Amino acid sequence: MKKTNAIILILLLFIASCHKDNPPPEPNPDELGKGIFIINEGNYNSGNASLTYYESETKKTTNQLFYKQNNAPLGDVAQSITVYGERAYIVANNSGLIYIINRKTAKYEGKITDLVSPRHILFIDDNKAYISDLSSSKLTIINPQDFTILGKIEIGRTSEEMLKIGDEVFIANWSAYNQSKTNNQIMIVNSLQDILIDSITVGIEPNSMVIDKNGMLWVLCSGGFENTEKASLWQINPAERKVLQTIVFPDINNSPTALEINKEGDRLYFINQSVFRMSINETQIPTEPFIQGVAELPYAISVDKQNNEIYLTDALDYTRDGLVYRFNPEGQILDTISAGIIPGSIGFNN
């Protein structure tokens, strides 16, 4: 009887051990926590671009991350970063290439070369992406899986930011470099056929675009670096190619940049010396800043679409290592992040 009871006890203990919850896996110390990639452009022809990583939960900052992980410099004038899938794509403008890194480790996975003056990358799908160009009238088509160039799209003008709406891609003609035409167009490309199909005239130097909750396209135009005309904000129905309203900035010296939108798609943000915020229902440029007196030289702004936190980069004097400020949705500062020279584009690694 005692032997039988002992066997039963052993069996019960074995069964109980089988039902214990497996302990959670230990975090990989080599993997990056949830946070943001910060592209530090560096100075023109100096080859001092760099990558900073900021973990939003621990507030840990790692500068020179690309160099530390890959024992190689990032290049000359890093323009933008796009996180897609398990990778992050870093566009090095003056180096004419794109570096591809693992989003969890920042380890090098490949590069795309033989580009003229790349600015931004837009993913059409898992197997196709477009690259805009500061000085070429052609978009470059790439395969983001094997890092090969698939072809070119002649659009007749230089290109900057891009947005995909349905099967159409809207492309801002920001730069007048290498073109005799006025840089005041939004070109439209059919992404199924990879051809230019239309364009919309806006203000001079359209530098940034967003889509609101109603599917309307907003375009911010600086008016030109020589103050050719007053800056303007355009609301466009992209399906009908119809301009719904044009909001003109009051001062010819205003040169707004970095249009952003919140996760709900009903509030716009932009930089005009300070940070301004406005509803998509407003018809005038706000007169009072939303955030001011924090950054010495406000340079770029990004809004986290998960929690509406705002990141504002500060280029300082373009030579010192810059800063990035983190704000809650109400504009209250949460943290100050040390970065590299001219912090600009931010990639969310959530």
PDB file of C-alpha atoms in Angstrom, residues 11-131:
ATOM      1  CA  LEU A  11       2.878  10.757 -10.690  1.00  0.00           C
ATOM      2  CA  LEU A  12       1.010  13.727  -9.186  1.00  0.00           C
ATOM      3  CA  LEU A  13       4.236  15.689  -8.806  1.00  0.00           C
ATOM      4  CA  PHE A  14       5.188  14.909 -12.407  1.00  0.00           C
ATOM      5  CA  ILE A  15       1.770  16.014 -13.699  1.00  0.00           C
ATOM      6  CA  ALA A  16       1.927  19.212 -11.631  1.00  0.00           C
ATOM      7  CA  SER A  17       5.362  20.014 -12.999  1.00  0.00           C
ATOM      8  CA  CYS A  18       4.052  19.592 -16.539  1.00  0.00           C
ATOM      9  CA  HIS A  19       1.371  22.206 -15.898  1.00  0.00           C
ATOM     10  CA  LYS A  20       3.709  24.873 -14.558  1.00  0.00           C
ATOM     11  CA  ASP A  21       3.860  27.947 -16.761  1.00  0.00           C
ATOM     12  CA  ASN A  22       7.022  28.181 -18.782  1.00  0.00           C
ATOM     13  CA  PRO A  23       9.111  31.095 -17.525  1.00  0.00           C
ATOM     14  CA  PRO A  24       9.246  34.062 -19.900  1.00  0.00           C
ATOM     15  CA  PRO A  25      12.299  34.071 -22.140  1.00  0.00           C
ATOM     16  CA  GLU A  26      15.149  36.240 -20.989  1.00  0.00           C
ATOM     17  CA  PRO A  27      15.555  39.385 -23.087  1.00  0.00           C
ATOM     18  CA  ASN A  28      18.386  39.246 -25.580  1.00  0.00           C
ATOM     19  CA  PRO A  29      20.970  41.787 -24.391  1.00  0.00           C
ATOM     20  CA  ASP A  30      22.109  42.271 -27.980  1.00  0.00           C
ATOM     21  CA  GLU A  31      18.656  43.361 -29.184  1.00  0.00           C
ATOM     22  CA  LEU A  32      17.403  46.926 -29.132  1.00  0.00           C
ATOM     23  CA  GLY A  33      14.449  47.730 -26.915  1.00  0.00           C
ATOM     24  CA  LYS A  34      11.379  49.604 -28.118  1.00  0.00           C
ATOM     25  CA  GLY A  35      12.404  53.081 -29.192  1.00  0.00           C
ATOM     26  CA  ILE A  36      13.515  55.314 -32.038  1.00  0.00           C
ATOM     27  CA  PHE A  37      16.318  55.476 -34.572  1.00  0.00           C
ATOM     28  CA  ILE A  38      17.642  59.021 -34.985  1.00  0.00           C
ATOM     29  CA  ILE A  39      19.432  59.902 -38.198  1.00  0.00           C
ATOM     30  CA  ASN A  40      22.179  62.467 -37.668  1.00  0.00           C
ATOM     31  CA  GLU A  41      22.816  63.993 -41.078  1.00  0.00           C
ATOM     32  CA  GLY A  42      26.322  65.243 -40.398  1.00  0.00           C
ATOM     33  CA  ASN A  43      28.025  67.963 -42.416  1.00  0.00           C
ATOM     34  CA  TYR A  44      28.208  68.053 -46.194  1.00  0.00           C
ATOM     35  CA  ASN A  45      31.351  66.374 -47.573  1.00  0.00           C
ATOM     36  CA  SER A  46      32.550  65.536 -44.061  1.00  0.00           C
ATOM     37  CA  GLY A  47      31.448  61.900 -43.909  1.00  0.00           C
ATOM     38  CA  ASN A  48      30.331  62.313 -40.291  1.00  0.00           C
ATOM     39  CA  ALA A  49      26.739  61.115 -40.485  1.00  0.00           C
ATOM     40  CA  SER A  50      25.761  58.817 -37.629  1.00  0.00           C
ATOM     41  CA  LEU A  51      22.945  56.793 -36.078  1.00  0.00           C
ATOM     42  CA  THR A  52      21.579  57.269 -32.559  1.00  0.00           C
ATOM     43  CA  TYR A  53      19.196  54.889 -30.801  1.00  0.00           C
ATOM     44  CA  TYR A  54      16.921  55.870 -27.918  1.00  0.00           C
ATOM     45  CA  GLU A  55      14.973  53.288 -25.908  1.00  0.00           C
ATOM     46  CA  SER A  56      11.715  54.937 -24.870  1.00  0.00           C
ATOM     47  CA  GLU A  57      11.071  52.811 -21.762  1.00  0.00           C
ATOM     48  CA  THR A  58      14.541  52.882 -20.191  1.00  0.00           C
ATOM     49  CA  LYS A  59      15.577  56.238 -21.733  1.00  0.00           C
ATOM     50  CA  LYS A  60      18.888  54.639 -22.692  1.00  0.00           C
ATOM     51  CA  THR A  61      20.690  56.440 -25.522  1.00  0.00           C
ATOM     52  CA  THR A  62      23.331  54.895 -27.780  1.00  0.00           C
ATOM     53  CA  ASN A  63      25.208  57.207 -30.121  1.00  0.00           C
ATOM     54  CA  GLN A  64      27.313  56.058 -33.091  1.00  0.00           C
ATOM     55  CA  LEU A  65      25.234  52.862 -33.153  1.00  0.00           C
ATOM     56  CA  PHE A  66      25.896  52.039 -36.805  1.00  0.00           C
ATOM     57  CA  TYR A  67      29.653  52.324 -36.320  1.00  0.00           C
ATOM     58  CA  LYS A  68      29.616  50.341 -33.080  1.00  0.00           C
ATOM     59  CA  GLN A  69      27.633  47.500 -34.607  1.00  0.00           C
ATOM     60  CA  ASN A  70      29.337  47.380 -38.000  1.00  0.00           C
ATOM     61  CA  ASN A  71      32.777  48.986 -37.558  1.00  0.00           C
ATOM     62  CA  ALA A  72      32.057  51.275 -40.501  1.00  0.00           C
ATOM     63  CA  PRO A  73      30.942  54.901 -40.932  1.00  0.00           C
ATOM     64  CA  LEU A  74      27.390  55.678 -41.992  1.00  0.00           C
ATOM     65  CA  GLY A  75      28.435  57.940 -44.854  1.00  0.00           C
ATOM     66  CA  ASP A  76      28.017  61.502 -46.035  1.00  0.00           C
ATOM     67  CA  VAL A  77      24.734  63.293 -45.268  1.00  0.00           C
ATOM     68  CA  ALA A  78      22.347  60.632 -43.980  1.00  0.00           C
ATOM     69  CA  GLN A  79      18.975  61.921 -45.135  1.00  0.00           C
ATOM     70  CA  SER A  80      16.241  59.610 -43.882  1.00  0.00           C
ATOM     71  CA  ILE A  81      15.374  56.290 -42.282  1.00  0.00           C
ATOM     72  CA  THR A  82      12.391  54.018 -42.925  1.00  0.00           C
ATOM     73  CA  VAL A  83      11.565  50.996 -40.765  1.00  0.00           C
ATOM     74  CA  TYR A  84       9.802  48.247 -42.706  1.00  0.00           C
ATOM     75  CA  GLY A  85       9.354  44.623 -41.716  1.00  0.00           C
ATOM     76  CA  GLU A  86      12.395  43.388 -39.815  1.00  0.00           C
ATOM     77  CA  ARG A  87      14.735  45.932 -41.370  1.00  0.00           C
ATOM     78  CA  ALA A  88      15.543  49.627 -41.339  1.00  0.00           C
ATOM     79  CA  TYR A  89      16.612  51.398 -44.529  1.00  0.00           C
ATOM     80  CA  ILE A  90      18.972  54.368 -44.169  1.00  0.00           C
ATOM     81  CA  VAL A  91      19.334  56.746 -47.119  1.00  0.00           C
ATOM     82  CA  ALA A  92      22.786  58.366 -47.343  1.00  0.00           C
ATOM     83  CA  ASN A  93      22.179  61.250 -49.723  1.00  0.00           C
ATOM     84  CA  ASN A  94      25.653  62.478 -50.623  1.00  0.00           C
ATOM     85  CA  SER A  95      27.077  58.948 -50.589  1.00  0.00           C
ATOM     86  CA  GLY A  96      24.485  57.880 -53.165  1.00  0.00           C
ATOM     87  CA  LEU A  97      23.481  54.701 -51.374  1.00  0.00           C
ATOM     88  CA  ILE A  98      21.080  53.037 -48.954  1.00  0.00           C
ATOM     89  CA  TYR A  99      22.222  50.913 -46.028  1.00  0.00           C
ATOM     90  CA  ILE A 100      19.965  48.122 -44.817  1.00  0.00           C
ATOM     91  CA  ILE A 101      20.226  47.060 -41.177  1.00  0.00           C
ATOM     92  CA  ASN A 102      18.392  44.656 -38.898  1.00  0.00           C
ATOM     93  CA  ARG A 103      15.892  46.673 -36.864  1.00  0.00           C
ATOM     94  CA  LYS A 104      16.552  44.641 -33.701  1.00  0.00           C
ATOM     95  CA  THR A 105      20.348  44.750 -33.739  1.00  0.00           C
ATOM     96  CA  ALA A 106      21.353  47.511 -36.200  1.00  0.00           C
ATOM     97  CA  LYS A 107      23.636  44.951 -37.837  1.00  0.00           C
ATOM     98  CA  TYR A 108      24.423  45.488 -41.503  1.00  0.00           C
ATOM     99  CA  GLU A 109      22.452  43.310 -43.930  1.00  0.00           C
ATOM    100  CA  GLY A 110      23.200  44.935 -47.270  1.00  0.00           C
ATOM    101  CA  LYS A 111      23.269  48.106 -49.329  1.00  0.00           C
ATOM    102  CA  ILE A 112      21.937  49.580 -52.553  1.00  0.00           C
ATOM    103  CA  THR A 113      24.462  51.602 -54.535  1.00  0.00           C
ATOM    104  CA  ASP A 114      24.728  53.492 -57.841  1.00  0.00           C
ATOM    105  CA  LEU A 115      22.081  56.028 -56.830  1.00  0.00           C
ATOM    106  CA  VAL A 116      22.442  59.685 -57.841  1.00  0.00           C
ATOM    107  CA  SER A 117      21.276  61.740 -54.858  1.00  0.00           C
ATOM    108  CA  PRO A 118      18.716  59.634 -52.946  1.00  0.00           C
ATOM    109  CA  ARG A 119      16.392  61.259 -50.404  1.00  0.00           C
ATOM    110  CA  HIS A 120      13.544  59.004 -49.260  1.00  0.00           C
ATOM    111  CA  ILE A 121      12.323  55.450 -49.723  1.00  0.00           C
ATOM    112  CA  LEU A 122       8.649  54.471 -50.047  1.00  0.00           C
ATOM    113  CA  PHE A 123       7.501  50.858 -49.911  1.00  0.00           C
ATOM    114  CA  ILE A 124       4.912  49.869 -52.495  1.00  0.00           C
ATOM    115  CA  ASP A 125       4.788  46.304 -51.179  1.00  0.00           C
ATOM    116  CA  ASP A 126       7.188  43.704 -49.776  1.00  0.00           C
ATOM    117  CA  ASN A 127       8.963  43.354 -53.111  1.00  0.00           C
ATOM    118  CA  LYS A 128       9.006  46.873 -54.497  1.00  0.00           C
ATOM    119  CA  ALA A 129       9.966  50.325 -53.265  1.00  0.00           C
ATOM    120  CA  TYR A 130      10.587  53.755 -54.798  1.00  0.00           C
ATOM    121  CA  ILE A 131      13.544  56.036 -54.061  1.00  0.00           C
TER     122      ILE A 131
END
